[in-house]
XYZ file of C-alpha atoms in Angstrom:
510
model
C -36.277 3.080 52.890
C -32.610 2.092 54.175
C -33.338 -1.523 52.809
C -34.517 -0.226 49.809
C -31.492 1.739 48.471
C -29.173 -0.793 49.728
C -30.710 -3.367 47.311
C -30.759 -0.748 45.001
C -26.990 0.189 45.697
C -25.735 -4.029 45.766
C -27.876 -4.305 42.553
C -25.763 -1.164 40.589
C -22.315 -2.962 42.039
C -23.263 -6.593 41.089
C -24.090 -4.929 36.867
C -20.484 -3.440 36.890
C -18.754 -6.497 38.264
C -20.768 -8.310 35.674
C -18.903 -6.512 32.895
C -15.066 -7.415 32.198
C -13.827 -5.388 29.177
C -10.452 -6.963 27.502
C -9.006 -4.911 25.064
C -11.340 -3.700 22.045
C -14.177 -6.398 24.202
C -16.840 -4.826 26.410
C -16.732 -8.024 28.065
C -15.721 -12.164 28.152
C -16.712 -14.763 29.950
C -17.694 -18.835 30.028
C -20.790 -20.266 27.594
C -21.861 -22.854 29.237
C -20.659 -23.286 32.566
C -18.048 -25.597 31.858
C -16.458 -27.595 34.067
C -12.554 -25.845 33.424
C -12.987 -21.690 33.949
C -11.318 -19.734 30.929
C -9.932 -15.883 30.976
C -8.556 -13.779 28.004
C -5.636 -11.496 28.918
C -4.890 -8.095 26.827
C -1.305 -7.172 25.725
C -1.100 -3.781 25.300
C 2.023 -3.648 24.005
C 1.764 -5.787 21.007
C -2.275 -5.204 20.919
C -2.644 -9.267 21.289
C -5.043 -11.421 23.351
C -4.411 -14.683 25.284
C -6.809 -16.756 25.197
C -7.435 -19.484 27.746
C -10.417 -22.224 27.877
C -12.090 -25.675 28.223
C -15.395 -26.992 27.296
C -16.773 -29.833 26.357
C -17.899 -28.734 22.911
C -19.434 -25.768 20.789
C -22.076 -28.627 19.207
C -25.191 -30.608 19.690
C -28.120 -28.628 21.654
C -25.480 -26.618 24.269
C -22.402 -24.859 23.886
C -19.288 -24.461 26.204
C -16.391 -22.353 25.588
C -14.616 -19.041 26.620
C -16.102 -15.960 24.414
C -14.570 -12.248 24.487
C -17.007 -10.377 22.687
C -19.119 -6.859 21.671
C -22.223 -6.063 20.973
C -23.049 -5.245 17.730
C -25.629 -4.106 14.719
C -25.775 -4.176 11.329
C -23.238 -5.274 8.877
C -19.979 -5.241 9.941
C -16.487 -8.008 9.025
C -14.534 -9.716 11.818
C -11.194 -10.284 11.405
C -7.999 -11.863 13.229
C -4.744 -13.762 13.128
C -4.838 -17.096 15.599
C -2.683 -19.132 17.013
C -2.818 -22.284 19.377
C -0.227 -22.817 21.729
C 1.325 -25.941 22.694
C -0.218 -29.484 21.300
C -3.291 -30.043 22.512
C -5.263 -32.576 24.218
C -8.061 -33.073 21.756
C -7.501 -32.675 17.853
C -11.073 -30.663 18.002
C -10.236 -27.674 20.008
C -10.784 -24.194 17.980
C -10.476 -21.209 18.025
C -11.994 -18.215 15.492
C -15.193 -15.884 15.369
C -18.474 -16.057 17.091
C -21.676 -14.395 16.161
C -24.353 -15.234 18.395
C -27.758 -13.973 19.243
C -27.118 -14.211 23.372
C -25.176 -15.534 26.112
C -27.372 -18.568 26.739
C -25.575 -22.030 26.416
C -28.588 -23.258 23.480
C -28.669 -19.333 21.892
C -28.402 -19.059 18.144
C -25.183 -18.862 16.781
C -22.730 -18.744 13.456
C -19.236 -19.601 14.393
C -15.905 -19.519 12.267
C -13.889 -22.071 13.728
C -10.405 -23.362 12.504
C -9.227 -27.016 14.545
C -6.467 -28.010 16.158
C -5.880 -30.863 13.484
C -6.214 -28.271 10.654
C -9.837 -28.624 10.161
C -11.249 -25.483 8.687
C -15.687 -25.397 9.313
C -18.255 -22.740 9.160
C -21.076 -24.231 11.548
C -24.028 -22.606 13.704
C -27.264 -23.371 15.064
C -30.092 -22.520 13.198
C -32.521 -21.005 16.048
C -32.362 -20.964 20.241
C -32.184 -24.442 21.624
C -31.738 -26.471 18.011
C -30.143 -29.324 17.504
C -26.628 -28.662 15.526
C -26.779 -31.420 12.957
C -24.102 -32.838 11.238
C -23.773 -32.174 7.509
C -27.065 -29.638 7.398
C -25.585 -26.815 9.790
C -22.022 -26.334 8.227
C -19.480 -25.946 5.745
C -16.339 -27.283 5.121
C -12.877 -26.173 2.862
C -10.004 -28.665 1.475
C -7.918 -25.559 3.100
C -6.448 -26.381 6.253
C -4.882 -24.997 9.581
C -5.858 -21.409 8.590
C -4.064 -18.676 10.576
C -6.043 -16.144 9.583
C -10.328 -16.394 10.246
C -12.688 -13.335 8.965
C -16.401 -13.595 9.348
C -18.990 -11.264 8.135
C -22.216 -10.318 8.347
C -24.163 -8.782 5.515
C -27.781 -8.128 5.553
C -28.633 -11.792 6.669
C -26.022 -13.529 4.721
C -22.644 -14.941 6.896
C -19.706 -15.434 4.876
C -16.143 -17.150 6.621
C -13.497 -16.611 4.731
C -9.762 -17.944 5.435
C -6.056 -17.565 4.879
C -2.211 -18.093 5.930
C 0.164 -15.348 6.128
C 0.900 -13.497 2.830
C -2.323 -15.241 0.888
C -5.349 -13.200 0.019
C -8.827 -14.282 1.983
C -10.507 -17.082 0.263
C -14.297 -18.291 0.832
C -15.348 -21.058 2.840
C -18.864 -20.416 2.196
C -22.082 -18.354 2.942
C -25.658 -18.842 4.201
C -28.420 -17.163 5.426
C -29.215 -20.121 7.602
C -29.464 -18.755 10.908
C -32.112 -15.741 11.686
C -30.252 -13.689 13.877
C -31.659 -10.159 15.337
C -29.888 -6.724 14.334
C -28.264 -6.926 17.915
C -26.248 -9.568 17.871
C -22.859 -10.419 20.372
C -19.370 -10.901 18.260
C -15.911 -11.694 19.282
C -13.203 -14.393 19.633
C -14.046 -17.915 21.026
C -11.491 -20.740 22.292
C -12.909 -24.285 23.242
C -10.642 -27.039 24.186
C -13.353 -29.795 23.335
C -12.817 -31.618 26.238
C -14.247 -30.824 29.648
C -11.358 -31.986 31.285
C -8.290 -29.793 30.131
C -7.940 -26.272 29.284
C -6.644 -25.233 25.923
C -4.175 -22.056 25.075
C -4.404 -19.513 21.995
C -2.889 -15.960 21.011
C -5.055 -13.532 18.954
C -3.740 -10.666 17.380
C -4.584 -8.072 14.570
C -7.935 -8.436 15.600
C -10.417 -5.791 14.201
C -14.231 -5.437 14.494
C -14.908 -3.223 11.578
C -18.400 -1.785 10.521
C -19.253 -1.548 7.119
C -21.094 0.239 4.445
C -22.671 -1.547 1.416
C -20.936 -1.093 -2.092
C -23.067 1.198 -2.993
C -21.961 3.693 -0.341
C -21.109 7.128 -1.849
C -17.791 8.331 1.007
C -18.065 11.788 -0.769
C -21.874 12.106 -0.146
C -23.787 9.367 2.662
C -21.327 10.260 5.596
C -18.270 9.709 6.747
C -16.619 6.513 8.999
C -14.270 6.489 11.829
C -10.442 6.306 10.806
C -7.960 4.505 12.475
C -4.075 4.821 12.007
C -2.143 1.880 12.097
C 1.174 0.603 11.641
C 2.172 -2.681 9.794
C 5.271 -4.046 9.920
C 5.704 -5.581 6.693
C 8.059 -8.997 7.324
C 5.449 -10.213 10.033
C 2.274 -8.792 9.490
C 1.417 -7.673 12.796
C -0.524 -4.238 13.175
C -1.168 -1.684 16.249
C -3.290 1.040 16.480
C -2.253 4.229 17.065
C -4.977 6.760 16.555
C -8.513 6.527 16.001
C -10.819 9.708 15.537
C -14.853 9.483 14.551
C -14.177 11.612 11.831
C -11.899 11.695 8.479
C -8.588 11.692 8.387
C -5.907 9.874 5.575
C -2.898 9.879 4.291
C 0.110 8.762 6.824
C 3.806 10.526 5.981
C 6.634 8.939 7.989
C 8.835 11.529 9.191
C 12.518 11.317 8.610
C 13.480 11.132 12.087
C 10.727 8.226 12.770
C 9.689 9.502 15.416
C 6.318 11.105 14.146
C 3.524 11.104 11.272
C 2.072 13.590 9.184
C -1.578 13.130 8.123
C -4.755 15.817 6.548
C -7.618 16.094 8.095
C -10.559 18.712 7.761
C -8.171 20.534 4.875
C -5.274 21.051 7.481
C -2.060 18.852 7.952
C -1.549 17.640 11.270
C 1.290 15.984 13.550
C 1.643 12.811 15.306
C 4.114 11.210 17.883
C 4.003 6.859 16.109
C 3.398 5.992 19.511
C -0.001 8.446 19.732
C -1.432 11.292 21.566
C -2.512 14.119 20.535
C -2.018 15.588 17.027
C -0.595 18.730 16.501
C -1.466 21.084 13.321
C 1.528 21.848 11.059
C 1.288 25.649 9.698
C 0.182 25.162 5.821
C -0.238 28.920 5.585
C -3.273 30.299 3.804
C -3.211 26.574 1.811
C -6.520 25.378 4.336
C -7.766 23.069 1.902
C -5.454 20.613 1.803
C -6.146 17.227 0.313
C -4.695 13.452 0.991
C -1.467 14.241 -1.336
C 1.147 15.120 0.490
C 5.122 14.376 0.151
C 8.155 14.885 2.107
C 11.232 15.625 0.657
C 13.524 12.603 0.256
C 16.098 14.777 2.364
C 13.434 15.780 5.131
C 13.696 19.538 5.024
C 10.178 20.477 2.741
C 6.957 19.137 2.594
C 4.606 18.958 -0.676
C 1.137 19.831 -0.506
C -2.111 19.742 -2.807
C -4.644 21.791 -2.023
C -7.490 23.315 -3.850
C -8.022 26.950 -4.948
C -11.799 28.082 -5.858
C -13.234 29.119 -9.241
C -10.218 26.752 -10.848
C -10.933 23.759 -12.950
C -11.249 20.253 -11.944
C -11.693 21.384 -8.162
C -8.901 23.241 -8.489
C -6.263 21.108 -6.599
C -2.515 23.279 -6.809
C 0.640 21.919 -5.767
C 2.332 23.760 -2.843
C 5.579 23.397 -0.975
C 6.970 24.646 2.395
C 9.314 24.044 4.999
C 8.786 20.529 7.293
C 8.701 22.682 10.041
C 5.673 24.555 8.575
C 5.106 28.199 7.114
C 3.965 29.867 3.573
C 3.282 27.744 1.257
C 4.907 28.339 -2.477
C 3.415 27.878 -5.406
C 4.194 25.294 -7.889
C 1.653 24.600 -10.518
C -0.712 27.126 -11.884
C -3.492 24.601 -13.999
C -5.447 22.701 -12.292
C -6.492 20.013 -11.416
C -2.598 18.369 -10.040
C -2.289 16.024 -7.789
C 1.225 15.352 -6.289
C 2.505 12.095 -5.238
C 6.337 12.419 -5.417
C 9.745 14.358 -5.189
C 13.094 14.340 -7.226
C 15.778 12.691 -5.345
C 17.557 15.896 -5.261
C 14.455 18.011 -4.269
C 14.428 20.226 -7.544
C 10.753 18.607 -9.196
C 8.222 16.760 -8.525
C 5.956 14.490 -10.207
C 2.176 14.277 -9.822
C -1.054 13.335 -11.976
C -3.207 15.929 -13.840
C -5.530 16.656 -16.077
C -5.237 19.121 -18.687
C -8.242 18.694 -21.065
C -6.964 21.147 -23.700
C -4.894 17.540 -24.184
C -7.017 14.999 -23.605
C -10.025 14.280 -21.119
C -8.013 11.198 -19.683
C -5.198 12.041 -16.275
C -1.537 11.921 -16.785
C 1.471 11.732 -15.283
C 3.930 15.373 -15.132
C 6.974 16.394 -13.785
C 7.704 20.080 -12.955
C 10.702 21.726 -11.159
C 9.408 23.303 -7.948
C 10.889 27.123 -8.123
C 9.905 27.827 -11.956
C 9.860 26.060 -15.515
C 7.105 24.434 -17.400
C 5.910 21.120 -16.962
C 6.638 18.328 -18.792
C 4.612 15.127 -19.590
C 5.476 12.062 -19.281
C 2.321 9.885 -19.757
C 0.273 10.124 -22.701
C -3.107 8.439 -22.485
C -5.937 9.133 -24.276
C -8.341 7.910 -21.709
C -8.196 6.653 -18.449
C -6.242 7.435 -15.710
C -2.167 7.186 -14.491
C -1.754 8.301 -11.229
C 0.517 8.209 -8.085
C 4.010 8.918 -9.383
C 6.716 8.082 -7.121
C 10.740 8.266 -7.779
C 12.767 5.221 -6.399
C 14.954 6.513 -3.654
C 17.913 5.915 -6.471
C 16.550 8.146 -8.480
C 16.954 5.935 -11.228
C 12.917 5.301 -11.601
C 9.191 6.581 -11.283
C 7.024 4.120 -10.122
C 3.133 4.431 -11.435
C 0.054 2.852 -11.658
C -2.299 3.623 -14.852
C -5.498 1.917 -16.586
C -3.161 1.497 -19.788
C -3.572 -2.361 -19.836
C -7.268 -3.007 -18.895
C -7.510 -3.354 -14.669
C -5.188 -0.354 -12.742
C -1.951 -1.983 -12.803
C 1.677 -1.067 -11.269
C 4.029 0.519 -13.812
C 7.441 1.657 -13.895
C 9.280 4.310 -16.086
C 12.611 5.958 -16.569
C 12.064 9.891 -15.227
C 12.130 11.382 -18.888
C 9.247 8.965 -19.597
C 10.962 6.295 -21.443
C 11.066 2.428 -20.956
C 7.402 1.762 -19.212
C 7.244 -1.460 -18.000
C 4.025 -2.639 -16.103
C 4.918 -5.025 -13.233
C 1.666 -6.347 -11.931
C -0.962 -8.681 -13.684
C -3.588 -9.793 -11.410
C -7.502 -9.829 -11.448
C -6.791 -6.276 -9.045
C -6.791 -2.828 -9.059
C -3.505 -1.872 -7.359
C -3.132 1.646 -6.884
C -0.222 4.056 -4.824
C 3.198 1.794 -5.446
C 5.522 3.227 -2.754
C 9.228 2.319 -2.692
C 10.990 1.379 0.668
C 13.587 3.484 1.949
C 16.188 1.147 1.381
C 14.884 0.579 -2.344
C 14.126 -2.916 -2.160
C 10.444 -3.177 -2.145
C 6.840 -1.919 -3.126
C 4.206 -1.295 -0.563
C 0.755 -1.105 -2.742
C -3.175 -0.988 -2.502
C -5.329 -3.970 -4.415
C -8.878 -2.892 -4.607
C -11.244 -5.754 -5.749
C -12.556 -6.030 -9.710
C -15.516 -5.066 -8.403
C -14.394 -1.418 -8.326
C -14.122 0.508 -11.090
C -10.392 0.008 -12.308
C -10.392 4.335 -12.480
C -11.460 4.477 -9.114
C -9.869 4.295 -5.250
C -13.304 4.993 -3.589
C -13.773 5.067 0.536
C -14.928 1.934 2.270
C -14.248 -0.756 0.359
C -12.565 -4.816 1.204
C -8.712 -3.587 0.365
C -5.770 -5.113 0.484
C -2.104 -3.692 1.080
C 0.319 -6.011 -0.815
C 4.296 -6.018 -0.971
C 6.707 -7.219 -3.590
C 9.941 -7.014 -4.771
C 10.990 -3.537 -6.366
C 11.980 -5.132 -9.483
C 8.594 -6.931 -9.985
C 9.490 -10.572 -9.971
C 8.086 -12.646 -7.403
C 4.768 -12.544 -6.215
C 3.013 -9.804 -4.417
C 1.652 -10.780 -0.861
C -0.600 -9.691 1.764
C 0.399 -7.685 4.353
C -2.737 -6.603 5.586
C -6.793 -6.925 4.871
C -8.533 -3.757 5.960
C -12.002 -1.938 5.134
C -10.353 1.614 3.440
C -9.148 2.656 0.363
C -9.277 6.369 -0.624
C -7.026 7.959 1.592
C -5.524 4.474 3.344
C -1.959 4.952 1.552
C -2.218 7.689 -0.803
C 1.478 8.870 -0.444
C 4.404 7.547 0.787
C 4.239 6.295 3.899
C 7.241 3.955 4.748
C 9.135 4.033 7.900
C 13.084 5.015 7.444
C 14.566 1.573 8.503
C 11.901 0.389 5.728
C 10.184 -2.009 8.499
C 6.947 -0.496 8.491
C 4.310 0.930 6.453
C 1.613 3.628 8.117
C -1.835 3.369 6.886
C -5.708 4.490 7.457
C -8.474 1.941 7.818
C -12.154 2.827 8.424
C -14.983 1.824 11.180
C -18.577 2.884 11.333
C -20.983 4.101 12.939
C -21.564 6.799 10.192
C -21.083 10.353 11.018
C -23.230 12.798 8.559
């Protein structure tokens, strides 16, 4: 019996040595025995990886290379920012996304790869122990030394997709070439392609998300995990700072920068930006607070919506109460109102309602917060105009509305006067929000797939940034599974360095 549990015992130790979690990895290790060990190293600082590898190849019937990875199901996109370091021994060492059906050297595999001489390929291995065969098992793109590599899985179609700093993801290609199972192993690879030297990369921004199809009803199938992050908006680079199985949206940068305001389950809550725990902010008897939410421009109130039973449209009233938390006032009696903004000098606010005694379509009001009526300021017939925001000059209110076709950015002088629409892309940009220092516009493109009256949960989004004014062209900042409830509200950091946002992660919660 003594042997016997001391097998049993060296057995149990030998399984947890075998693991070797790195950051958001369960574990990484060498494919393929090569000749040159690799390691990946976790910054927890900066959230970034360091990648470090040989191998002879990731090609032919065997594969060798350095592989940090997760086990995963279903459909889900992998995304990251790369980076080699130094110049390389062999033009052909890579780095990007692996999904593979095992650890085995010969398993099944799809691999987004980007080169060390700029070349950009989509190749894998059809079945365990195939030949990889050169031009049958792989795509190629004119586009070269990508920094940026997503690959996705969905259903049993792969799709790489590529882009540098600032450019929206474009296509390599798809296939449903390779017949992987649901349980599959993903994560970042590095292979110097040469068995003699070791190769050098960085990773960052790297996200595992799991998806929903399109057709996924937020409101209705079950909710995601949320995430708050932090962009900065100059370099692109992201961190983490919360993450929660259930729903929460909406950052608000306090004034002090130190902390976040966000809703979840109809309450607001309070967040130190470098984490821990959250903190509920007194909202009074308002308990059904939604994801608008404002702070005054001079930090002393906060803005609420929140919705009031047996009132029309959902019955979503605009509130406001002191930043340190208390009774809520009342500000609008109809319903439904959504807020999105304050008056420079904290005397209205602006939000989008409808009012079908007017029309059936939602427009943009202003209303001053301790009496008055309202006063409206958009005047469509259909459609929609939404998330009204004044430029920290006061000398604007920044807009997006369906006036023009696709949900477009507008601007307007605060009586109404002079709109000017400022975007015209093939998107549906929602939420403009003005930095601080009144130089540019942090934004939300949702793809023309979406309805351009919509800003559902769980789509492909994109947050964009431009110049206030609207010349120049809008660029990425950062590509994230979200959208209702990512950047509803204003959500800049004071020095104007940063934006706060939600993404979303399965599994599903019902």
């Amino acid at each position: 019996m003594k042997k016997i549990l001391t097998l049993a015992f060296t057995f149990t130790i030998t399984m947890v040595i075998a693991q070797n979690p790195v950051g958001i990895f369960a574990d990484h290790k060498d494919i393929g025995n090569p000749k040159l060990k690799g390691d990946v190293v976790y910054n927890a600082a900066d959230q970034s990886y360091q990648l470090k590898a040989g191998g002879y190849n990731i090609w032919f019937g065997r594969d060798e290379f350095h592989y940090a990875f997760n086990k995963l199901k279903g459909d889900f996109i992998l995304t990251a920012n790369f980076k080699l370091i130094g110049k390389g021994a062999d033009p052909h060492r890579k780095y990007g996304w692996m999904i593979r059906a095992g650890e085995e050297d010969n398993a099944a595999h799809m691999t987004a790869t980007v080169h060390g001489d700029g070349l950009v390929a989509m190749q894998w291995r059809r079945m365990k122990g195939a030949y990889m065969r050169d031009p049958q098992d792989e795509l190629f793109t004119k586009k070269k030394a990508c920094e940026i590599v997503q690959l996705e899985r969905s259903g049993k179609i792969f799709i790489m997709r590529v882009a540098n700093a600032g450019e929206p993801l474009q296509e390599v290609g798809r296939t449903d070439a390779v017949d992987m199972p649901d349980e599959v192993l993903g994560g970042i690879i590095l292979c110097s392609h040469n068995a003699d030297v070791t190769e050098e990369a960085i990773a960052w921004n790297v996200r595992q998300e799991l998806i929903v199809p399109d057709t996924y009803n937020g409101y209705q199938d079950g909710i995601l995990g949320s995430k708050l992050e932090i962009v900065n908006v100059f370099d692109g680079k992201r961190k983490i700072i919360h993450e929660d199985k259930g729903r929460f949206e909406a950052p608000n940068w306090m004034k002090d920068g130190k902390s976040l305001l966000f809703n979840k389950d109809g309450l607001i809550w309070q967040l130190p930006v470098e984490g821990g725990t959250p903190v509920q902010l007194n909202t009074g008897n308002a308990k059904r607070n939604n994801n608008d939410h404002v702070i005054s421009f001079d930090g002393k109130w906060l803005a609420i919506s929140s919705h009031r039973d047996g009132m029309p449209g959902g019955g979503s009233t605009i509130y406001y109460l002191p930043i340190t938390g208390g009774e809520p006032t009342l500000v609008t009696d109809s319903t439904p109102s959504y807020l999105h903004g304050w008056s420079v000098n904290g005397k209205e606010i602006v939000y989008t309602a409808q009012r079908t005694s007017k029309s059936q379509a939602y427009n943009i009001y202003k209303k001053p917060i301790n009496g008055g009526a309202e006063t409206p300021l958009t005047f469509l017939e259909k459609g929609l105009a939404d998330g009204p925001e004044y430029s920290p000059d006061g000398k604007y209110i920044y807009f997006n509305s369906t006036a023009s076709g696709n949900m477009q950015l507008w601007r307007m002088k605060p009586d109404g006067s002079e709109q000017t629409q400022l975007t015209f892309d093939e998107y549906n940009n929602w939420f403009a929000h003005i930095s601080p220092d009144n130089k540019w516009i942090a934004f939300l493109s949702f793809p023309n797939t979406v309805d351009a009256g919509d800003h559902p949960f769980y789509k492909r989004v994109m947050l964009r940034l431009m110049p206030v004014n609207g010349t120049g062209a809008p660029k990425v900042i950062a590509y994230l599974f979200g959208g209702q409830g990512t950047i509803n509200t204003p959500s800049w950091s004071p020095d104007s360095k940063y934006i706060a946002f939600v993404s979303n992660t399965g599994p599903v919660n019902k």
